[in-house]
mmCIF file of C-alpha atoms and ligand atoms in Angstrom:
data_model
loop_
_atom_site.group_PDB
_atom_site.id
_atom_site.type_symbol
_atom_site.label_atom_id
_atom_site.label_comp_id
_atom_site.label_asym_id
_atom_site.label_seq_id
_atom_site.Cartn_x
_atom_site.Cartn_y
_atom_site.Cartn_z
ATOM 1 C CA MET A 127 -66.389 -42.559 42.869
ATOM 2 C CA PRO A 128 -63.227 -40.697 43.812
ATOM 3 C CA ASN A 129 -63.374 -38.417 40.774
ATOM 4 C CA ASP A 130 -67.032 -37.589 40.622
ATOM 5 C CA PRO A 131 -66.961 -33.948 39.470
ATOM 6 C CA LYS A 132 -69.829 -33.156 41.853
ATOM 7 C CA THR A 133 -67.778 -34.099 44.931
ATOM 8 C CA LEU A 134 -64.291 -33.280 43.714
ATOM 9 C CA THR A 135 -62.765 -30.497 45.748
ATOM 10 C CA THR A 136 -59.158 -31.083 44.806
ATOM 11 C CA ALA A 137 -57.195 -31.574 41.655
ATOM 12 C CA PRO A 138 -58.572 -34.598 39.810
ATOM 13 C CA ALA A 139 -56.747 -37.830 39.388
ATOM 14 C CA PRO A 140 -58.409 -38.855 36.109
ATOM 15 C CA ASP A 141 -56.795 -42.255 35.997
ATOM 16 C CA ASN A 142 -58.638 -43.242 39.188
ATOM 17 C CA ALA A 143 -62.089 -42.943 37.659
ATOM 18 C CA ASP A 144 -62.426 -46.666 37.034
ATOM 19 C CA LEU A 145 -61.002 -47.770 40.398
ATOM 20 C CA PRO A 146 -62.866 -50.934 41.371
ATOM 21 C CA ARG A 147 -64.950 -50.714 44.518
ATOM 22 C CA VAL A 148 -64.404 -54.127 46.057
ATOM 23 C CA THR A 149 -66.831 -55.426 48.653
ATOM 24 C CA TYR A 150 -65.659 -57.091 51.877
ATOM 25 C CA ALA A 151 -66.312 -60.763 52.587
ATOM 26 C CA LYS A 152 -67.582 -61.396 56.128
ATOM 27 C CA THR A 153 -64.309 -62.911 57.311
ATOM 28 C CA LEU A 154 -64.015 -61.135 60.675
ATOM 29 C CA VAL A 155 -67.339 -61.780 62.387
ATOM 30 C CA GLY A 156 -66.923 -62.159 66.162
ATOM 31 C CA GLN A 157 -63.459 -60.575 66.160
ATOM 32 C CA PRO A 158 -63.420 -57.135 67.794
ATOM 33 C CA ALA A 159 -60.760 -54.862 66.295
ATOM 34 C CA LEU A 160 -59.052 -51.710 67.532
ATOM 35 C CA VAL A 161 -57.713 -49.209 64.992
ATOM 36 C CA THR A 162 -55.572 -46.283 66.164
ATOM 37 C CA GLY A 163 -55.858 -42.923 64.450
ATOM 38 C CA ALA A 164 -59.180 -44.063 62.998
ATOM 39 C CA ASN A 165 -60.951 -40.722 62.592
ATOM 40 C CA SER A 166 -59.072 -39.787 59.406
ATOM 41 C CA GLY A 167 -57.502 -41.148 56.232
ATOM 42 C CA ILE A 168 -56.230 -44.719 56.218
ATOM 43 C CA GLY A 169 -57.343 -45.476 59.783
ATOM 44 C CA LYS A 170 -60.892 -44.346 59.043
ATOM 45 C CA ALA A 171 -61.102 -46.466 55.882
ATOM 46 C CA THR A 172 -59.627 -49.416 57.774
ATOM 47 C CA ALA A 173 -62.124 -49.135 60.632
ATOM 48 C CA ILE A 174 -64.977 -49.054 58.115
ATOM 49 C CA GLY A 175 -63.473 -51.904 56.065
ATOM 50 C CA LEU A 176 -63.004 -54.162 59.100
ATOM 51 C CA ALA A 177 -66.566 -53.400 60.177
ATOM 52 C CA ARG A 178 -67.830 -54.293 56.703
ATOM 53 C CA ALA A 179 -65.936 -57.588 57.116
ATOM 54 C CA GLY A 180 -67.989 -58.197 60.278
ATOM 55 C CA ALA A 181 -65.713 -56.964 63.093
ATOM 56 C CA ASP A 182 -66.863 -54.786 65.977
ATOM 57 C CA VAL A 183 -64.522 -51.791 65.887
ATOM 58 C CA VAL A 184 -62.851 -49.473 68.385
ATOM 59 C CA ILE A 185 -62.160 -46.136 66.734
ATOM 60 C CA ASN A 186 -59.207 -44.530 68.492
ATOM 61 C CA TYR A 187 -58.680 -40.804 68.099
ATOM 62 C CA VAL A 188 -56.640 -38.131 69.841
ATOM 63 C CA THR A 189 -58.280 -34.957 68.511
ATOM 64 C CA ASP A 190 -61.569 -34.231 66.725
ATOM 65 C CA PRO A 191 -64.079 -36.432 68.570
ATOM 66 C CA ALA A 192 -66.808 -35.412 66.108
ATOM 67 C CA ALA A 193 -64.881 -37.061 63.266
ATOM 68 C CA ALA A 194 -64.499 -40.229 65.350
ATOM 69 C CA GLU A 195 -68.221 -40.270 66.160
ATOM 70 C CA ALA A 196 -68.996 -39.793 62.458
ATOM 71 C CA VAL A 197 -66.987 -42.941 61.652
ATOM 72 C CA ALA A 198 -68.877 -44.819 64.380
ATOM 73 C CA HIS A 199 -72.216 -43.618 62.972
ATOM 74 C CA GLU A 200 -71.220 -44.653 59.456
ATOM 75 C CA ILE A 201 -70.457 -48.159 60.749
ATOM 76 C CA GLU A 202 -73.695 -48.322 62.731
ATOM 77 C CA GLY A 203 -75.487 -47.174 59.578
ATOM 78 C CA PHE A 204 -74.726 -50.464 57.834
ATOM 79 C CA GLY A 205 -75.447 -52.578 60.937
ATOM 80 C CA GLY A 206 -71.982 -52.708 62.507
ATOM 81 C CA ARG A 207 -70.943 -51.976 66.085
ATOM 82 C CA ALA A 208 -68.375 -49.322 66.953
ATOM 83 C CA ILE A 209 -67.140 -47.230 69.850
ATOM 84 C CA ALA A 210 -64.864 -44.183 69.746
ATOM 85 C CA ILE A 211 -62.169 -44.002 72.428
ATOM 86 C CA GLN A 212 -59.778 -41.098 72.935
ATOM 87 C CA ALA A 213 -56.114 -41.840 73.675
ATOM 88 C CA ASP A 214 -52.747 -40.429 72.702
ATOM 89 C CA VAL A 215 -50.863 -43.525 71.520
ATOM 90 C CA SER A 216 -47.555 -42.090 72.725
ATOM 91 C CA LYS A 217 -48.753 -42.013 76.354
ATOM 92 C CA GLU A 218 -48.617 -45.291 78.253
ATOM 93 C CA ASP A 219 -51.375 -44.528 80.752
ATOM 94 C CA GLU A 220 -53.770 -43.498 77.971
ATOM 95 C CA VAL A 221 -53.016 -46.612 75.901
ATOM 96 C CA LEU A 222 -53.580 -48.885 78.925
ATOM 97 C CA ALA A 223 -56.874 -47.137 79.704
ATOM 98 C CA MET A 224 -58.007 -47.415 76.066
ATOM 99 C CA PHE A 225 -57.339 -51.161 75.892
ATOM 100 C CA ALA A 226 -59.092 -51.689 79.245
ATOM 101 C CA GLN A 227 -62.140 -49.757 78.006
ATOM 102 C CA ALA A 228 -62.134 -51.628 74.682
ATOM 103 C CA VAL A 229 -62.036 -55.028 76.389
ATOM 104 C CA SER A 230 -64.690 -54.026 78.854
ATOM 105 C CA HIS A 231 -66.943 -52.810 76.010
ATOM 106 C CA PHE A 232 -66.534 -55.628 73.460
ATOM 107 C CA GLY A 233 -65.358 -58.432 75.803
ATOM 108 C CA THR A 234 -62.033 -58.913 74.036
ATOM 109 C CA LEU A 235 -59.931 -57.912 71.000
ATOM 110 C CA HIS A 236 -58.728 -60.176 68.193
ATOM 111 C CA ILE A 237 -57.281 -57.554 65.840
ATOM 112 C CA VAL A 238 -55.206 -54.450 66.533
ATOM 113 C CA VAL A 239 -54.217 -52.091 63.738
ATOM 114 C CA SER A 240 -51.474 -49.746 64.927
ATOM 115 C CA ASN A 241 -52.016 -47.007 62.386
ATOM 116 C CA ALA A 242 -51.695 -43.594 64.074
ATOM 117 C CA GLY A 243 -48.845 -41.544 62.694
ATOM 118 C CA LEU A 244 -47.739 -38.101 61.603
ATOM 119 C CA GLN A 245 -44.947 -36.154 59.960
ATOM 120 C CA ARG A 246 -42.882 -33.222 61.244
ATOM 121 C CA ASP A 247 -40.741 -32.503 58.208
ATOM 122 C CA SER A 248 -37.556 -30.480 58.232
ATOM 123 C CA PRO A 249 -34.186 -30.234 56.523
ATOM 124 C CA PHE A 250 -31.928 -32.363 58.683
ATOM 125 C CA GLU A 251 -29.717 -29.595 60.040
ATOM 126 C CA GLN A 252 -32.747 -27.538 61.105
ATOM 127 C CA MET A 253 -34.640 -30.476 62.604
ATOM 128 C CA THR A 254 -35.426 -29.799 66.250
ATOM 129 C CA LEU A 255 -35.336 -32.371 69.012
ATOM 130 C CA GLU A 256 -39.037 -31.713 69.477
ATOM 131 C CA GLN A 257 -39.750 -32.611 65.826
ATOM 132 C CA TRP A 258 -37.650 -35.763 66.215
ATOM 133 C CA ASN A 259 -39.229 -36.802 69.542
ATOM 134 C CA THR A 260 -42.794 -36.124 68.377
ATOM 135 C CA VAL A 261 -42.458 -38.383 65.345
ATOM 136 C CA ILE A 262 -40.564 -41.159 67.132
ATOM 137 C CA GLY A 263 -42.917 -40.915 70.131
ATOM 138 C CA ILE A 264 -46.094 -41.397 68.079
ATOM 139 C CA ASN A 265 -44.940 -43.416 65.058
ATOM 140 C CA LEU A 266 -42.611 -45.822 66.903
ATOM 141 C CA THR A 267 -43.156 -45.706 70.690
ATOM 142 C CA GLY A 268 -46.905 -45.532 70.012
ATOM 143 C CA GLN A 269 -46.617 -48.772 68.022
ATOM 144 C CA PHE A 270 -44.616 -50.368 70.850
ATOM 145 C CA LEU A 271 -47.258 -49.438 73.429
ATOM 146 C CA CYS A 272 -50.246 -50.542 71.331
ATOM 147 C CA THR A 273 -48.728 -53.787 70.031
ATOM 148 C CA ARG A 274 -47.579 -54.732 73.549
ATOM 149 C CA GLU A 275 -51.108 -54.266 74.911
ATOM 150 C CA ALA A 276 -52.490 -56.244 71.969
ATOM 151 C CA ALA A 277 -50.166 -59.162 72.736
ATOM 152 C CA ARG A 278 -51.140 -59.070 76.420
ATOM 153 C CA VAL A 279 -54.876 -59.164 75.626
ATOM 154 C CA PHE A 280 -54.478 -61.947 73.039
ATOM 155 C CA ARG A 281 -52.329 -64.157 75.273
ATOM 156 C CA LYS A 282 -54.513 -63.702 78.321
ATOM 157 C CA ARG A 283 -57.521 -64.913 76.292
ATOM 158 C CA GLY A 284 -55.970 -67.571 74.035
ATOM 159 C CA ILE A 285 -57.343 -68.992 70.801
ATOM 160 C CA VAL A 286 -61.090 -68.954 70.225
ATOM 161 C CA SER A 287 -61.315 -71.469 67.407
ATOM 162 C CA GLU A 288 -64.927 -70.576 66.571
ATOM 163 C CA VAL A 289 -63.814 -67.167 65.260
ATOM 164 C CA SER A 290 -60.166 -67.589 64.165
ATOM 165 C CA VAL A 291 -57.438 -70.220 64.059
ATOM 166 C CA ALA A 292 -54.969 -67.548 65.317
ATOM 167 C CA CYS A 293 -54.775 -66.216 68.851
ATOM 168 C CA GLY A 294 -54.689 -62.652 67.546
ATOM 169 C CA LYS A 295 -53.563 -60.449 64.695
ATOM 170 C CA ILE A 296 -51.474 -57.281 64.840
ATOM 171 C CA ILE A 297 -51.099 -55.064 61.788
ATOM 172 C CA CYS A 298 -48.622 -52.185 61.903
ATOM 173 C CA MET A 299 -49.042 -49.264 59.520
ATOM 174 C CA SER A 300 -45.577 -48.735 58.146
ATOM 175 C CA SER A 301 -44.634 -47.019 54.875
ATOM 176 C CA VAL A 302 -42.564 -47.442 51.745
ATOM 177 C CA HIS A 303 -40.158 -45.289 53.775
ATOM 178 C CA GLN A 304 -39.240 -48.256 55.936
ATOM 179 C CA GLU A 305 -37.076 -48.984 52.862
ATOM 180 C CA ILE A 306 -36.838 -45.840 50.757
ATOM 181 C CA PRO A 307 -34.659 -43.099 52.284
ATOM 182 C CA TRP A 308 -36.433 -39.722 52.396
ATOM 183 C CA ALA A 309 -34.443 -36.496 52.498
ATOM 184 C CA GLY A 310 -36.126 -33.825 54.587
ATOM 185 C CA HIS A 311 -38.033 -36.504 56.527
ATOM 186 C CA ALA A 312 -35.256 -38.255 58.500
ATOM 187 C CA ASN A 313 -37.404 -38.547 61.639
ATOM 188 C CA TYR A 314 -40.292 -40.132 59.706
ATOM 189 C CA ALA A 315 -38.110 -42.583 57.756
ATOM 190 C CA ALA A 316 -36.276 -43.551 60.977
ATOM 191 C CA SER A 317 -39.604 -44.177 62.702
ATOM 192 C CA LYS A 318 -40.833 -46.446 59.905
ATOM 193 C CA GLY A 319 -37.495 -48.282 59.680
ATOM 194 C CA GLY A 320 -37.930 -48.864 63.405
ATOM 195 C CA VAL A 321 -41.454 -50.156 62.878
ATOM 196 C CA MET A 322 -40.094 -52.700 60.394
ATOM 197 C CA LEU A 323 -37.750 -54.375 62.896
ATOM 198 C CA LEU A 324 -40.161 -53.925 65.800
ATOM 199 C CA MET A 325 -42.765 -55.777 63.736
ATOM 200 C CA LYS A 326 -40.377 -58.557 62.645
ATOM 201 C CA SER A 327 -38.950 -59.037 66.146
ATOM 202 C CA ILE A 328 -42.321 -59.339 67.823
ATOM 203 C CA ALA A 329 -43.585 -61.540 64.968
ATOM 204 C CA GLN A 330 -40.709 -63.920 65.713
ATOM 205 C CA GLU A 331 -41.361 -63.794 69.456
ATOM 206 C CA LEU A 332 -45.145 -64.187 69.305
ATOM 207 C CA ALA A 333 -45.448 -66.752 66.486
ATOM 208 C CA PRO A 334 -45.266 -69.766 68.864
ATOM 209 C CA HIS A 335 -48.330 -68.324 70.595
ATOM 210 C CA ARG A 336 -50.158 -68.183 67.250
ATOM 211 C CA ILE A 337 -50.175 -64.399 67.226
ATOM 212 C CA ARG A 338 -49.507 -63.062 63.734
ATOM 213 C CA VAL A 339 -47.775 -59.713 63.308
ATOM 214 C CA ASN A 340 -47.476 -58.021 59.924
ATOM 215 C CA SER A 341 -47.159 -54.563 58.405
ATOM 216 C CA VAL A 342 -48.782 -52.783 55.534
ATOM 217 C CA GLY A 343 -46.443 -50.421 53.715
ATOM 218 C CA PRO A 344 -48.516 -47.787 51.893
ATOM 219 C CA GLY A 345 -47.094 -45.771 49.039
ATOM 220 C CA ALA A 346 -48.788 -42.471 48.194
ATOM 221 C CA ILE A 347 -52.352 -42.605 49.518
ATOM 222 C CA ARG A 348 -54.817 -39.734 49.180
ATOM 223 C CA THR A 349 -55.192 -38.568 52.819
ATOM 224 C CA PRO A 350 -54.728 -35.331 54.774
ATOM 225 C CA ILE A 351 -51.145 -36.312 55.727
ATOM 226 C CA ASN A 352 -49.842 -35.568 52.224
ATOM 227 C CA THR A 353 -52.334 -33.120 50.684
ATOM 228 C CA GLU A 354 -49.546 -31.106 49.088
ATOM 229 C CA ALA A 355 -48.522 -34.168 47.057
ATOM 230 C CA TRP A 356 -51.863 -34.584 45.231
ATOM 231 C CA SER A 357 -54.044 -31.484 45.593
ATOM 232 C CA THR A 358 -52.809 -29.638 42.514
ATOM 233 C CA LEU A 359 -52.424 -30.953 38.988
ATOM 234 C CA GLU A 360 -48.725 -30.074 39.011
ATOM 235 C CA ALA A 361 -48.057 -31.898 42.290
ATOM 236 C CA TYR A 362 -50.069 -34.892 41.115
ATOM 237 C CA ALA A 363 -48.120 -35.114 37.857
ATOM 238 C CA ASP A 364 -44.887 -34.895 39.808
ATOM 239 C CA LEU A 365 -46.042 -37.664 42.152
ATOM 240 C CA MET A 366 -46.881 -39.946 39.240
ATOM 241 C CA ARG A 367 -43.193 -40.015 38.258
ATOM 242 C CA LEU A 368 -42.738 -42.152 41.385
ATOM 243 C CA VAL A 369 -45.725 -44.460 40.819
ATOM 244 C CA PRO A 370 -45.420 -47.051 38.016
ATOM 245 C CA TYR A 371 -49.132 -47.925 38.286
ATOM 246 C CA LYS A 372 -49.956 -44.274 37.485
ATOM 247 C CA ARG A 373 -52.649 -43.554 40.009
ATOM 248 C CA ILE A 374 -52.649 -42.370 43.586
ATOM 249 C CA GLY A 375 -53.709 -44.915 46.200
ATOM 250 C CA GLU A 376 -57.033 -44.540 47.967
ATOM 251 C CA PRO A 377 -57.478 -45.300 51.697
ATOM 252 C CA ASP A 378 -59.647 -48.294 50.817
ATOM 253 C CA ASP A 379 -56.706 -49.854 48.934
ATOM 254 C CA ILE A 380 -54.994 -50.084 52.329
ATOM 255 C CA ALA A 381 -58.103 -51.180 54.216
ATOM 256 C CA GLN A 382 -58.535 -54.134 51.851
ATOM 257 C CA ALA A 383 -54.973 -55.287 52.549
ATOM 258 C CA VAL A 384 -55.476 -54.940 56.316
ATOM 259 C CA ALA A 385 -58.726 -56.934 56.177
ATOM 260 C CA TRP A 386 -56.951 -59.738 54.324
ATOM 261 C CA LEU A 387 -53.976 -59.802 56.704
ATOM 262 C CA ALA A 388 -56.384 -59.910 59.661
ATOM 263 C CA SER A 389 -58.337 -62.834 58.225
ATOM 264 C CA ASP A 390 -57.603 -66.553 58.406
ATOM 265 C CA ALA A 391 -56.981 -66.419 54.643
ATOM 266 C CA ALA A 392 -53.561 -65.010 55.647
ATOM 267 C CA ASP A 393 -53.002 -67.515 58.462
ATOM 268 C CA TYR A 394 -49.521 -68.557 57.298
ATOM 269 C CA VAL A 395 -48.360 -64.940 56.917
ATOM 270 C CA THR A 396 -46.379 -63.430 59.770
ATOM 271 C CA GLY A 397 -43.413 -61.049 59.914
ATOM 272 C CA ALA A 398 -44.215 -59.719 56.435
ATOM 273 C CA THR A 399 -44.631 -56.220 55.069
ATOM 274 C CA LEU A 400 -47.240 -56.036 52.336
ATOM 275 C CA PHE A 401 -46.406 -53.001 50.217
ATOM 276 C CA VAL A 402 -49.522 -51.426 48.747
ATOM 277 C CA ASP A 403 -47.846 -48.791 46.656
ATOM 278 C CA GLY A 404 -48.614 -49.075 42.936
ATOM 279 C CA GLY A 405 -45.004 -50.141 42.451
ATOM 280 C CA MET A 406 -43.324 -47.245 44.259
ATOM 281 C CA THR A 407 -40.765 -49.633 45.768
ATOM 282 C CA LEU A 408 -39.808 -50.929 42.293
ATOM 283 C CA TYR A 409 -37.176 -48.205 41.760
ATOM 284 C CA PRO A 410 -39.223 -46.494 38.999
ATOM 285 C CA GLY A 411 -36.227 -44.397 37.967
ATOM 286 C CA PHE A 412 -34.697 -47.583 36.560
ATOM 287 C CA ALA A 413 -37.627 -48.161 34.179
ATOM 288 C CA THR A 414 -35.956 -45.906 31.656
ATOM 289 C CA GLY A 415 -32.393 -45.634 32.905
ATOM 290 C CA GLY A 416 -29.790 -47.338 35.046
HETATM 291 P P1 NAD B 24 -53.974 -38.898 58.565
HETATM 292 O O1 NAD B 24 -53.307 -37.658 59.033
HETATM 293 O O2 NAD B 24 -55.224 -38.791 57.786
HETATM 294 O O3 NAD B 24 -54.246 -39.861 59.793
HETATM 295 C C1 NAD B 24 -53.368 -40.001 60.871
HETATM 296 C C2 NAD B 24 -54.188 -40.353 62.098
HETATM 297 O O4 NAD B 24 -53.311 -40.530 63.224
HETATM 298 C C3 NAD B 24 -55.156 -39.208 62.473
HETATM 299 O O5 NAD B 24 -56.377 -39.778 62.870
HETATM 300 C C4 NAD B 24 -54.449 -38.561 63.648
HETATM 301 O O6 NAD B 24 -55.323 -37.871 64.524
HETATM 302 C C5 NAD B 24 -53.849 -39.798 64.304
HETATM 303 N N1 NAD B 24 -52.852 -39.474 65.314
HETATM 304 C C6 NAD B 24 -51.800 -38.625 65.217
HETATM 305 N N2 NAD B 24 -51.158 -38.567 66.392
HETATM 306 C C7 NAD B 24 -51.810 -39.412 67.241
HETATM 307 C C8 NAD B 24 -51.637 -39.765 68.592
HETATM 308 N N3 NAD B 24 -50.648 -39.246 69.326
HETATM 309 N N4 NAD B 24 -52.500 -40.658 69.140
HETATM 310 C C9 NAD B 24 -53.511 -41.168 68.421
HETATM 311 N N5 NAD B 24 -53.728 -40.855 67.131
HETATM 312 C C10 NAD B 24 -52.895 -39.979 66.566
HETATM 313 O O7 NAD B 24 -52.861 -39.669 57.733
HETATM 314 P P2 NAD B 24 -52.869 -41.111 57.064
HETATM 315 O O8 NAD B 24 -52.249 -40.952 55.747
HETATM 316 O O9 NAD B 24 -54.200 -41.757 57.148
HETATM 317 O O10 NAD B 24 -51.815 -41.867 57.989
HETATM 318 C C11 NAD B 24 -52.103 -43.084 58.660
HETATM 319 C C12 NAD B 24 -50.838 -43.929 58.742
HETATM 320 O O11 NAD B 24 -50.429 -44.298 57.428
HETATM 321 C C13 NAD B 24 -49.647 -43.208 59.366
HETATM 322 O O12 NAD B 24 -48.928 -44.106 60.211
HETATM 323 C C14 NAD B 24 -48.800 -42.846 58.162
HETATM 324 O O13 NAD B 24 -47.427 -42.734 58.477
HETATM 325 C C15 NAD B 24 -49.075 -44.041 57.268
HETATM 326 N N6 NAD B 24 -48.768 -43.801 55.847
HETATM 327 C C16 NAD B 24 -49.521 -42.929 55.096
HETATM 328 C C17 NAD B 24 -49.203 -42.748 53.754
HETATM 329 C C18 NAD B 24 -49.987 -41.843 52.840
HETATM 330 O O14 NAD B 24 -49.580 -41.651 51.683
HETATM 331 N N7 NAD B 24 -51.096 -41.263 53.268
HETATM 332 C C19 NAD B 24 -48.116 -43.422 53.204
HETATM 333 C C20 NAD B 24 -47.366 -44.269 54.002
HETATM 334 C C21 NAD B 24 -47.711 -44.464 55.318
#
């Protein structure tokens, strides 16, 4: 449980104590999946969730190979198959090599989750070109490179009706900040706004080939990317002003949404962003004012 006092190392989120632990139906058997940035946070939970749903999983990482291997071992521990592959998603040659290695290892890919991302926050007038380029390069160009390779692999193979009615599924990790402006984070919000129209444009282009492209838009999820937002009681209370559902999201909340979008249960869903945000995009300030 997320708030077990024996394992809690950060400020508690008491309202999460009864969070349901939902099991995964075996909807993805025979469909190898690649998840970028899968040695931490949302990507890690997604890799494990897709494996629990029956997929073989490629765990992409750029740093900390031990963390990536630990995710692979966790998956192998419950009978799944996984391989960790290093690649910087912002570098074309590394992305091409990763997809080639993934296909050679598992035979093909049916699911690609373009999740890797980071923040380089700064007041706008102090923001450096390096901070801007780093965030756009990984959060947006990285999604371009990985989704393009996904489309190439899916189209080259075609539909395998025994495993899925779709030719392939792409899931982009976006954010509530594809919609909500974010002062002090202009590079990040611009990257996620870009992901939104990248996702919709390629969804439109690839739909006739039966390739579905969707995004998940997380709200505040408890991961290392935003530790300062939940690791003290004061910060957590402050965060809850923005979350109508009054709990922080857990990485598995996102993994569940990805597993559904990747499955044939979502076969008529393409070009959509599924916000998983406890209502953060509901303009909570208007609940009592406006
Ligand atoms: P995280 O820091 O735990 O994970 C980010 C992952 O991306 C790490 O594995 C990191 O190594 C990897 N990564 C960074 N640069 C990379 C590169 N060049 N190549 C390959 N991998 C790289 O953070 P997280 O919260 O799990 O973030 C995952 C995604 O979710 C990001 O796209 C983030 O923008 C998005 N998101 C997170 C939240 C949240 O509240 N945690 C909210 C909205 C969106």
